[in-house]
């Protein structure tokens, strides 16, 4: 097999007219490649968040905007609205953001308080993830222009399978995490380039049958975003 | 070497293969509906990306630069990927790639694999190779599942089952999944696929994928997808084997910001596809414990060697050129007899086959240029098509071929004004048997190929030059 490696490299070198080993020349060439596209956004904070919300909506995500003091209430209301009882929380997700598991401080006026149980990610196996009603995570960044959420699967963001198997994903995004453009998000990711990274843009979807968008194929069918700040 | 692209070596010439497809009204309706829908969505999201042309320029420059230094970027990727816990394999051709994958599957003791939609494995016909060795591959992309269960062939790079409508898909699922009842709404069919595959995702220990981008700087791999089947295959199994063409490498992590903006808008008309995964080697407690990448040449180095068509390797498989192509939109993908249909297939396939097969494909185009216009990495497909038509004539046809001789004679005539005018005079006198009402509709003999699909104006009584001379004389007289 090492024979193949050498043979392929030899064919490449003969095709490009010699080896490209001169690192300095290559780097110099790379540095002047045209990159005239838009890097930085131009919107103010309000317009940026409005765009983020609008585009999440267009991908069928539910969005709730709240402030730091009322996150737990907002999360409780979402869980109650969808009758989620068995909920798994990503390891490292801030506990103070979770509603009281027994008597939710529900925002659903007058509705009967349903009890829901939280479990920690580390205590849940694949079958638990497959069967639970939903999961809760934070995120690394949000991108307004594309309506995307970026995870680097650090503390609070869950392992990759965690945000994949359950039917509902509730994700908490802080307003200062939301950038406008994709290059701005990539700048923030520069220090995390070798971490596992997942961009999520709406719930999983397909248009393979007659080009009709169907939500929820193999990943979560529902994405709830709680925007804080 | 056994370079191949699907079954293209045995495929009929395009012009022959297209004929029965043109008679299939259902297929043409399905193809037109799908390509119209994607094009409309693409138009909207491309228009809102005000720096679209700058992104295209950047993408094209990055790809050109990468190919010029391909050996370095591939070895850099190999080094970083290995340091991150992965194993790199190199394959010269389709058979070697299949052997490597099969060897790995057997080494890990697998009898089944779950697959993310991958064009390269279609190119090498990996599924066949696995099945022959008793390993069952499960396609997990919805469209690929439809193709696999329907014993069909993909007809589009991004939405391979676009030639099937919901009723046809329902039939396939009922039969192959052993279901008693099934609705025919896309939601019902999608739910059936979800149920059918979920158990496989949780059980099967080996995943097989392609790759959208290999990142030299970090040794990372990037896969973009919509359904979550990709994320399932690359995080749930214990072993992941990714097969990628050598042209899939990009220099840096930062370069992704260009391609991740171009690809989803071009491919499905979305601002971003639902899931992009980027990961580097193996990660503790998250995803496969063993990760192998198979770097596939399979004729790509012969494209690299041809400077005029090297740009073919810029392709990021978005299929925008298929959706816009007036030829593809009539025939669908099966006429191309290759894993890669449409304009990009028409230039990619014959080149990797060293122009020895699929020679009809460079002619499967009206050279209208729509493909170049939409290409996110600025591949000048019409330019390459013309270049390849030249290669077909120069390399594959004998100098005594009647068409070649005819063309040579034409060139001699057209090369001199004197000879050209003499030929015109001759034709004017001699053309009467084939002219009716000022048009030539049927030419005899070999030239009939030309008039089989087009009409030609008859040679006029007075050529332009003579008319111009006459007009000048008249004006002089009046003066």
XYZ file of C-alpha atoms in Angstrom:
708
model
C 0.000 0.000 0.000
C 2.913 2.334 0.619
C 3.711 1.513 -3.001
C 0.381 3.001 -3.987
C 1.019 6.113 -1.917
C 4.288 6.723 -3.731
C 2.734 5.947 -7.092
C -0.153 8.387 -6.568
C 2.180 11.117 -5.321
C 4.468 10.494 -8.264
C 1.580 10.843 -10.717
C 0.514 14.052 -8.984
C 4.028 15.502 -9.145
C 4.414 14.607 -12.764
C 1.006 16.168 -13.515
C 1.777 19.445 -11.780
C 5.318 19.589 -13.126
C 7.418 18.744 -10.109
C 7.085 18.800 -6.356
C 5.494 21.761 -4.630
C 7.751 21.467 -1.612
C 8.840 25.119 -1.406
C 6.842 26.095 1.661
C 7.679 29.796 1.630
C 6.619 30.259 -1.990
C 3.438 28.303 -1.411
C 2.508 30.321 1.658
C 3.233 33.568 -0.161
C 0.962 32.458 -2.969
C -1.766 31.447 -0.555
C -1.678 34.729 1.282
C -2.505 36.753 -1.807
C -5.436 34.615 -2.925
C -8.402 36.936 -3.545
C -10.720 37.069 -0.523
C -12.885 40.065 -1.312
C -16.045 38.557 0.134
C -17.833 40.009 3.120
C -16.200 39.100 6.412
C -17.778 41.425 8.958
C -21.472 42.079 9.349
C -23.051 45.503 8.991
C -26.153 45.229 11.204
C -26.544 46.653 14.700
C -27.271 44.266 17.569
C -31.068 44.514 17.341
C -31.201 43.969 13.597
C -28.742 41.089 13.889
C -30.868 39.316 16.492
C -34.024 40.019 14.515
C -32.428 38.396 11.478
C -31.289 35.404 13.557
C -34.830 34.880 14.869
C -36.454 35.367 11.472
C -34.178 32.840 9.786
C -34.550 30.285 12.566
C -38.299 30.616 12.078
C -37.923 30.047 8.364
C -36.290 26.717 9.167
C -39.257 25.762 11.392
C -37.395 26.286 14.656
C -39.322 27.706 17.612
C -37.691 30.764 19.166
C -38.354 32.300 22.582
C -36.558 35.474 23.636
C -36.024 36.065 27.341
C -33.546 37.543 29.817
C -31.089 35.944 32.218
C -33.483 36.142 35.181
C -36.284 34.314 33.398
C -34.477 31.572 31.462
C -35.619 28.824 33.806
C -39.246 29.935 33.495
C -38.982 30.069 29.704
C -37.470 26.591 29.539
C -40.130 25.231 31.901
C -42.869 26.685 29.714
C -41.477 25.070 26.577
C -41.137 21.659 28.238
C -44.657 21.902 29.562
C -46.127 23.098 26.298
C -44.845 19.994 24.532
C -45.530 17.601 27.387
C -41.871 16.683 27.788
C -41.413 14.702 30.970
C -38.191 12.811 30.528
C -35.535 15.371 29.689
C -31.776 14.885 29.589
C -29.469 17.816 30.245
C -25.992 18.167 28.741
C -23.163 17.836 31.245
C -21.921 21.272 32.245
C -25.191 23.030 31.391
C -25.745 25.728 34.065
C -28.083 24.276 36.700
C -29.557 27.692 37.556
C -31.098 27.845 34.085
C -33.195 24.744 34.744
C -36.730 25.021 36.053
C -37.693 23.260 39.262
C -38.234 19.664 38.131
C -41.182 18.916 40.432
C -43.314 22.029 40.264
C -42.349 23.932 37.197
C -42.503 27.712 37.440
C -44.650 27.532 34.423
C -45.557 30.449 32.268
C -48.568 28.580 30.898
C -51.235 30.492 32.769
C -53.485 28.330 34.882
C -52.489 25.091 33.190
C -52.014 22.030 35.347
C -48.405 21.712 36.425
C -46.923 18.539 34.989
C -43.911 17.013 36.575
C -40.839 16.385 34.519
C -37.618 14.670 35.442
C -34.167 15.844 34.472
C -31.339 13.448 33.959
C -27.690 14.197 33.402
C -26.053 13.304 30.092
C -23.336 11.189 31.747
C -25.993 8.974 33.297
C -27.813 8.394 30.016
C -26.972 5.650 27.544
C -27.894 5.476 23.876
C -31.252 3.819 24.589
C -32.125 6.581 27.083
C -31.323 9.189 24.442
C -33.391 7.304 21.898
C -36.416 7.163 24.209
C -36.325 10.493 26.074
C -38.666 13.356 25.233
C -35.933 15.889 24.672
C -32.530 17.273 25.571
C -31.225 20.646 26.682
C -27.902 22.225 25.669
C -26.147 25.543 25.377
C -24.129 26.393 22.251
C -20.869 27.927 21.022
C -22.208 30.523 18.588
C -25.167 31.558 16.474
C -25.034 32.867 12.905
C -27.753 35.366 11.991
C -27.247 35.378 8.227
C -27.848 31.637 7.910
C -29.972 31.022 11.026
C -27.420 28.509 12.294
C -26.347 27.300 15.723
C -22.760 26.137 16.139
C -21.709 23.527 18.692
C -18.142 22.592 19.585
C -19.460 19.964 21.972
C -17.745 21.537 24.987
C -19.304 21.748 28.499
C -23.045 22.297 28.288
C -23.171 21.461 24.583
C -23.347 17.678 24.840
C -21.475 14.995 22.914
C -22.344 14.707 19.228
C -24.796 11.825 19.616
C -26.514 13.745 22.401
C -27.994 16.373 20.081
C -28.833 13.795 17.443
C -30.905 10.924 18.812
C -33.710 12.666 20.755
C -36.833 14.016 19.127
C -36.601 17.551 20.565
C -33.537 19.724 21.023
C -33.798 22.776 23.239
C -30.795 25.049 22.803
C -29.977 28.123 24.882
C -28.213 30.870 22.909
C -26.862 33.992 24.613
C -27.277 37.132 22.512
C -23.555 37.925 22.629
C -22.898 34.560 20.983
C -24.773 35.590 17.852
C -22.619 36.881 14.999
C -23.916 38.062 11.653
C -21.775 36.279 9.058
C -20.271 32.838 8.511
C -16.672 34.222 8.421
C -17.263 35.868 11.825
C -18.321 32.503 13.235
C -15.267 30.844 11.655
C -13.048 33.475 13.301
C -14.504 32.557 16.684
C -13.986 28.877 15.883
C -10.305 29.330 14.979
C -9.130 28.170 18.416
C -11.452 25.160 18.264
C -10.536 23.948 14.765
C -9.714 20.418 15.920
C -12.686 20.024 18.257
C -15.724 18.214 16.907
C -17.897 20.954 15.409
C -21.532 20.778 14.343
C -23.489 23.482 12.536
C -27.227 23.052 13.057
C -29.639 24.961 10.835
C -33.150 24.068 11.821
C -34.400 20.555 12.568
C -33.221 17.694 10.362
C -35.016 17.770 7.031
C -35.233 16.225 3.604
C -36.631 17.265 0.260
C -35.810 13.996 -1.475
C -39.427 13.212 -2.326
C -40.817 15.567 -4.956
C -38.768 18.396 -3.460
C -41.217 18.846 -0.593
C -39.480 19.788 2.620
C -40.217 17.249 5.356
C -39.024 18.071 8.832
C -37.455 15.425 10.994
C -35.750 12.574 9.263
C -33.124 11.087 11.548
C -32.030 13.939 13.774
C -34.359 15.853 16.110
C -37.698 16.747 14.555
C -38.062 19.886 16.653
C -35.609 22.622 17.551
C -36.494 25.073 20.334
C -34.163 28.038 20.717
C -34.171 30.113 23.903
C -32.399 33.385 23.154
C -31.123 34.986 26.336
C -30.129 38.641 26.812
C -5.371 -0.139 -13.317
C -9.134 -0.436 -13.318
C -10.265 3.129 -13.372
C -14.026 3.315 -13.603
C -16.919 5.605 -12.927
C -19.891 3.455 -12.038
C -20.744 1.459 -15.113
C -19.756 4.046 -17.663
C -17.342 1.777 -19.492
C -20.270 -0.351 -20.652
C -22.762 2.453 -21.073
C -24.422 3.247 -24.384
C -23.426 6.464 -26.096
C -25.374 9.398 -24.666
C -27.299 10.083 -27.857
C -28.595 6.498 -27.923
C -29.231 6.196 -24.195
C -31.211 9.445 -24.190
C -33.810 8.340 -26.729
C -35.979 6.020 -24.573
C -35.740 8.482 -21.670
C -37.125 11.256 -23.847
C -40.202 9.071 -24.359
C -40.752 8.585 -20.616
C -43.255 11.332 -19.842
C -43.404 10.595 -16.096
C -39.650 10.736 -15.743
C -39.409 14.002 -17.644
C -42.164 15.510 -15.530
C -40.428 14.444 -12.305
C -37.052 15.756 -13.447
C -38.474 19.067 -14.586
C -40.381 19.578 -11.355
C -37.348 18.843 -9.195
C -34.870 20.942 -11.157
C -37.316 23.853 -11.403
C -37.876 23.801 -7.653
C -34.199 23.746 -6.744
C -33.399 26.444 -9.272
C -36.086 28.743 -7.942
C -34.865 28.334 -4.361
C -31.270 28.730 -5.417
C -32.083 31.956 -7.216
C -33.575 33.480 -4.071
C -30.734 32.626 -1.700
C -27.994 33.480 -4.189
C -29.556 36.898 -4.766
C -29.478 37.750 -1.057
C -25.795 36.803 -0.779
C -24.494 40.110 -2.123
C -20.877 38.924 -2.201
C -21.676 35.830 -4.298
C -19.257 36.667 -7.118
C -16.452 37.422 -4.646
C -17.077 34.068 -2.966
C -16.924 32.295 -6.337
C -13.679 34.033 -7.176
C -12.178 33.073 -3.820
C -13.327 29.456 -4.131
C -11.912 29.128 -7.611
C -8.576 30.622 -6.521
C -8.342 28.354 -3.469
C -9.022 25.276 -5.588
C -6.540 26.314 -8.285
C -3.889 26.919 -5.642
C -4.613 23.599 -3.929
C -4.295 21.578 -7.132
C -1.022 23.282 -7.964
C 0.366 22.058 -4.633
C -1.733 18.921 -4.313
C 1.094 16.606 -3.232
C 2.000 18.881 -0.333
C -1.549 19.433 0.881
C -2.350 15.711 0.716
C 0.726 14.715 2.671
C 0.036 17.506 5.150
C -3.489 16.166 5.601
C -2.102 12.651 6.026
C 0.358 13.784 8.685
C -2.182 15.767 10.761
C -4.946 13.187 10.367
C -2.587 10.450 11.534
C -1.486 12.555 14.503
C -5.162 12.945 15.432
C -5.599 9.186 15.645
C -6.722 8.324 12.114
C -5.247 6.009 9.491
C -4.772 7.085 5.855
C -4.904 4.635 2.943
C -4.121 5.394 -0.688
C -5.917 3.820 -3.629
C -4.867 4.056 -7.261
C -8.141 2.869 -8.684
C -11.665 1.709 -7.895
C -10.759 -1.911 -7.213
C -7.956 -1.030 -4.837
C -10.240 1.343 -2.918
C -12.924 -1.340 -2.629
C -10.340 -3.898 -1.499
C -9.116 -1.558 1.229
C -12.621 -0.865 2.517
C -13.593 -4.520 2.435
C -10.344 -5.487 4.172
C -11.093 -3.015 6.968
C -14.672 -4.215 7.350
C -13.428 -7.801 7.628
C -10.641 -6.812 10.000
C -13.220 -5.302 12.377
C -15.424 -8.334 11.955
C -18.394 -6.582 10.368
C -21.127 -8.173 8.264
C -23.025 -4.936 7.741
C -22.142 -1.288 7.212
C -24.251 1.863 7.306
C -23.484 4.355 4.568
C -23.775 8.093 4.147
C -24.508 9.109 0.585
C -21.143 9.113 -1.168
C -20.458 9.725 -4.825
C -17.021 8.131 -4.644
C -18.375 4.794 -3.461
C -20.856 4.909 -6.315
C -17.967 5.615 -8.642
C -16.023 2.553 -7.420
C -19.198 0.425 -7.137
C -18.330 -0.344 -3.539
C -21.753 -1.775 -2.686
C -21.367 -4.505 -5.278
C -17.894 -5.366 -4.005
C -19.144 -5.561 -0.418
C -22.167 -7.674 -1.309
C -20.042 -10.115 -3.262
C -17.997 -10.631 -0.118
C -21.106 -11.142 2.006
C -21.177 -7.708 3.633
C -24.496 -5.857 3.536
C -24.350 -2.110 2.973
C -27.340 -0.045 4.157
C -27.771 3.252 2.358
C -29.121 5.759 4.882
C -29.732 8.886 2.800
C -33.438 8.830 1.964
C -32.899 9.141 -1.780
C -30.095 6.565 -1.793
C -32.333 4.232 0.195
C -35.039 4.640 -2.447
C -32.457 3.831 -5.136
C -31.062 0.850 -3.243
C -34.430 -0.675 -2.353
C -35.728 0.002 -5.868
C -32.651 -1.640 -7.486
C -32.349 1.579 -9.437
C -29.511 3.916 -10.380
C -28.986 7.455 -9.115
C -29.847 10.148 -11.628
C -28.675 13.300 -9.854
C -25.658 14.150 -7.707
C -27.582 15.748 -4.828
C -31.097 14.296 -5.104
C -30.399 10.916 -6.734
C -34.025 9.738 -6.725
C -35.550 12.853 -8.238
C -36.810 10.792 -11.161
C -39.243 8.945 -8.853
C -42.491 10.418 -7.576
C -44.251 9.635 -4.312
C -46.455 6.862 -5.709
C -43.449 5.077 -7.163
C -41.538 5.437 -3.895
C -44.489 4.131 -1.892
C -44.577 1.019 -4.078
C -40.877 0.394 -3.444
C -41.148 0.872 0.334
C -44.237 -1.341 0.641
C -42.533 -4.127 -1.230
C -39.012 -3.900 0.177
C -39.721 -2.990 3.802
C -42.483 -5.603 4.006
C -45.066 -3.061 5.147
C -48.801 -3.709 5.003
C -49.924 -0.115 4.974
C -48.238 3.112 4.032
C -49.570 6.539 3.157
C -48.214 8.304 0.112
C -47.507 11.729 1.586
C -43.784 12.576 1.711
C -44.201 12.733 5.528
C -45.443 9.127 5.653
C -42.659 7.885 3.424
C -40.016 9.768 5.396
C -41.378 8.386 8.676
C -41.172 4.849 7.256
C -37.516 5.427 6.380
C -36.859 6.806 9.862
C -38.299 3.695 11.489
C -36.544 1.366 9.056
C -33.130 2.935 9.652
C -33.177 3.929 13.338
C -32.558 0.358 14.450
C -29.626 0.089 12.038
C -28.051 3.283 13.344
C -28.132 1.907 16.872
C -26.886 -1.553 15.930
C -24.404 -1.485 13.035
C -20.817 -0.961 14.161
C -19.179 0.241 10.953
C -19.968 3.404 9.023
C -18.846 4.244 5.479
C -18.892 7.782 4.122
C -17.438 10.106 1.559
C -16.134 13.536 2.468
C -16.955 17.025 1.277
C -13.699 18.568 2.436
C -10.428 17.311 3.887
C -8.586 20.047 5.782
C -4.800 19.881 5.324
C -4.017 22.332 8.115
C -5.816 20.374 10.841
C -6.300 16.875 9.443
C -10.045 17.471 9.804
C -12.892 16.153 7.680
C -16.109 18.005 6.847
C -19.408 16.477 5.773
C -22.509 18.499 4.957
C -25.971 16.935 4.949
C -29.622 17.474 5.727
C -31.239 14.460 7.254
C -29.024 13.619 10.208
C -28.209 10.238 8.690
C -24.709 11.571 8.122
C -24.258 12.516 11.755
C -25.639 9.099 12.732
C -23.134 7.244 10.554
C -20.164 9.290 11.651
C -20.861 9.355 15.381
C -22.728 6.153 16.316
C -20.526 3.339 14.887
C -17.248 2.213 16.420
C -15.467 2.319 13.085
C -15.727 4.955 10.376
C -14.246 4.563 6.892
C -14.357 7.628 4.637
C -13.505 7.385 0.966
C -12.521 10.666 -0.646
C -11.151 11.756 -4.002
C -7.696 13.320 -3.759
C -9.127 16.626 -5.001
C -11.247 17.016 -1.855
C -8.418 18.522 0.184
C -8.437 22.243 1.029
C -5.492 24.047 2.622
C -6.956 25.573 5.778
C -9.798 25.485 8.264
C -10.547 29.102 7.374
C -11.185 28.120 3.732
C -14.359 26.382 4.874
C -15.994 29.787 5.313
C -15.983 30.135 1.523
C -17.245 26.672 0.638
C -19.811 26.439 3.431
C -21.435 29.563 2.016
C -21.362 28.419 -1.615
C -22.281 24.757 -1.344
C -25.703 24.767 0.389
C -27.033 27.701 -1.617
C -25.921 26.046 -4.861
C -26.959 22.503 -4.014
C -30.345 22.723 -2.327
C -31.141 26.433 -2.338
C -30.801 26.683 1.426
C -28.917 29.340 3.389
C -27.259 26.471 5.224
C -28.044 22.810 5.085
C -29.361 21.445 8.393
C -26.116 19.797 9.487
C -22.413 20.420 8.880
C -20.017 18.182 10.759
C -16.321 18.968 11.093
C -14.154 16.659 13.153
C -10.522 15.708 13.450
C -9.452 12.115 13.879
C -10.928 10.298 16.843
C -12.384 12.110 19.848
C -12.462 10.529 23.276
C -15.926 9.380 24.355
C -17.506 10.940 21.312
C -17.825 9.140 18.005
C -15.922 6.225 16.428
C -12.835 4.772 18.050
C -11.281 3.930 14.687
C -11.260 6.312 11.758
C -9.846 5.492 8.319
C -9.650 7.705 5.253
C -9.119 6.188 1.809
C -7.623 8.712 -0.623
C -8.743 7.806 -4.114
C -7.012 8.656 -7.385
C -9.076 6.628 -9.894
C -8.039 8.689 -12.893
C -7.999 12.069 -11.191
C -4.271 12.490 -11.761
C -4.847 12.247 -15.502
C -7.247 15.201 -15.242
C -4.654 17.042 -13.184
C -2.119 16.526 -15.962
C -4.261 18.280 -18.570
C -3.807 21.965 -17.827
C -6.765 23.075 -19.897
C -9.236 20.873 -18.098
C -7.644 20.633 -14.661
C -10.388 22.951 -13.380
C -12.732 19.933 -13.580
C -11.236 18.963 -10.207
C -12.544 22.164 -8.582
C -15.972 20.524 -8.402
C -17.653 20.428 -4.976
C -20.580 18.265 -6.243
C -23.377 20.801 -5.791
C -25.195 19.765 -8.995
C -26.238 23.343 -9.843
C -24.987 22.673 -13.379
C -27.361 19.708 -13.702
C -30.391 21.707 -12.610
C -29.750 24.481 -15.101
C -28.624 22.356 -18.067
C -31.146 22.313 -20.948
C -29.904 18.859 -21.932
C -30.009 17.281 -18.450
C -33.433 18.800 -17.844
C -34.772 16.854 -20.837
C -33.070 13.498 -20.322
C -32.454 13.213 -16.571
C -29.298 11.553 -15.314
C -29.468 7.977 -16.574
C -28.545 8.893 -20.143
C -25.053 9.847 -18.977
C -24.342 6.238 -17.972
C -22.115 7.425 -15.136
C -22.311 8.185 -11.429
C -21.839 11.800 -12.433
C -24.571 13.152 -14.684
C -25.086 16.523 -16.297
C -22.437 18.963 -17.496
C -19.919 18.108 -14.771
C -20.353 14.415 -15.549
C -19.882 15.131 -19.224
C -16.397 16.482 -18.517
C -15.406 14.405 -15.471
C -16.311 10.922 -16.676
C -14.492 10.751 -20.031
C -11.378 12.300 -18.524
C -10.964 9.866 -15.638
C -11.500 7.114 -18.199
C -8.611 8.618 -20.150
C -10.967 9.405 -23.070
C -11.199 5.709 -23.825
C -14.872 5.477 -22.869
C -17.777 7.879 -22.590
C -16.542 9.799 -25.622
C -20.087 10.793 -26.485
C -20.461 12.808 -23.279
C -18.581 15.964 -24.337
C -21.190 16.229 -27.106
C -24.130 16.039 -24.678
C -24.299 19.800 -24.481
C -25.522 22.772 -26.455
C -22.581 24.820 -25.116
C -25.039 27.451 -23.880
C -22.868 28.295 -20.894
C -25.581 28.156 -18.199
C -23.490 25.643 -16.249
C -20.519 28.009 -16.041
C -22.766 30.833 -14.898
C -24.084 28.894 -11.876
C -20.909 27.006 -10.959
C -19.902 28.107 -7.436
C -16.247 27.311 -8.100
C -16.226 28.813 -11.605
C -15.479 25.731 -13.676
C -15.676 26.897 -17.276
C -17.482 23.760 -18.381
C -18.152 24.863 -22.015
C -14.454 25.592 -22.480
C -13.539 22.146 -21.154
C -16.236 20.488 -23.288
C -14.773 21.996 -26.442
C -11.281 21.020 -25.374
C -12.441 17.450 -24.812
C -14.238 17.295 -28.159
C -10.873 18.148 -29.659
C -9.215 15.391 -27.671
C -11.814 12.860 -28.806
C -11.026 13.655 -32.430
C -7.260 13.843 -31.988
C -6.775 10.858 -29.696
C -9.565 8.467 -30.453
C -10.464 8.794 -34.088
C -8.311 7.447 -36.853
C -6.995 10.010 -39.327
C -8.838 8.064 -42.027
C -12.183 8.326 -40.211
C -14.673 9.730 -42.762
C -15.757 12.485 -40.361
C -12.161 13.445 -39.681
C -11.414 13.492 -43.407
C -14.534 15.553 -44.043
C -13.549 18.051 -41.381
C -10.045 18.281 -42.799
C -11.483 19.011 -46.225
C -13.782 21.637 -44.698
C -10.829 23.284 -42.985
C -8.999 23.502 -46.315
C -12.030 25.100 -47.977
C -12.720 27.528 -45.145
C -9.041 28.438 -44.952
C -9.027 30.398 -48.210
C -11.451 33.020 -49.511
C -10.945 31.826 -53.040
C -11.745 28.192 -52.238
C -14.644 29.184 -49.984
C -16.321 31.281 -52.658
C -15.793 28.566 -55.249
C -17.437 26.048 -52.921
C -20.359 28.406 -52.358
C -20.911 28.748 -56.107
C -20.788 25.012 -56.492
C -23.218 24.400 -53.633
C -25.653 27.013 -54.933
C -25.953 25.120 -58.166
C -25.871 21.660 -56.651
C -28.123 22.053 -53.646
C -31.516 22.026 -55.393
C -32.336 18.354 -54.670
C -32.197 18.888 -50.872
C -33.719 22.393 -50.609
C -37.358 23.051 -50.002
C -38.747 26.543 -49.337
C -35.316 27.941 -48.522
C -34.408 25.257 -45.962
C -32.329 22.105 -45.988
C -34.089 19.572 -43.807
C -32.525 16.249 -44.764
C -29.000 15.684 -45.997
C -28.030 12.356 -47.519
C -25.526 9.888 -46.140
C -23.325 10.684 -43.174
C -24.228 14.361 -43.266
C -27.745 13.283 -42.350
C -26.555 13.135 -38.720
C -26.342 16.896 -38.777
C -29.833 17.466 -40.150
C -31.386 14.715 -38.019
C -31.793 17.210 -35.200
C -31.607 20.608 -36.939
C -32.611 22.442 -40.106
C -30.193 24.507 -42.091
C -30.789 27.608 -44.235
C -30.146 26.931 -47.892
C -27.211 28.731 -49.505
C -28.750 32.038 -50.722
C -28.702 33.077 -54.367
C -26.447 35.947 -53.525
C -23.802 35.740 -50.814
C -23.274 38.702 -48.465
C -20.014 39.770 -50.093
C -21.582 40.012 -53.525
C -24.542 41.930 -52.136
C -22.178 44.364 -50.377
C -20.168 44.962 -53.539
C -23.309 45.627 -55.472
C -24.571 48.045 -52.831
C -21.299 49.970 -52.860
C -21.358 50.271 -56.611
C -24.909 51.608 -56.453
C -23.934 54.202 -53.885
C -20.926 55.288 -55.943
C -23.159 55.727 -58.950
C -25.638 57.825 -56.986
C -22.804 59.975 -55.633
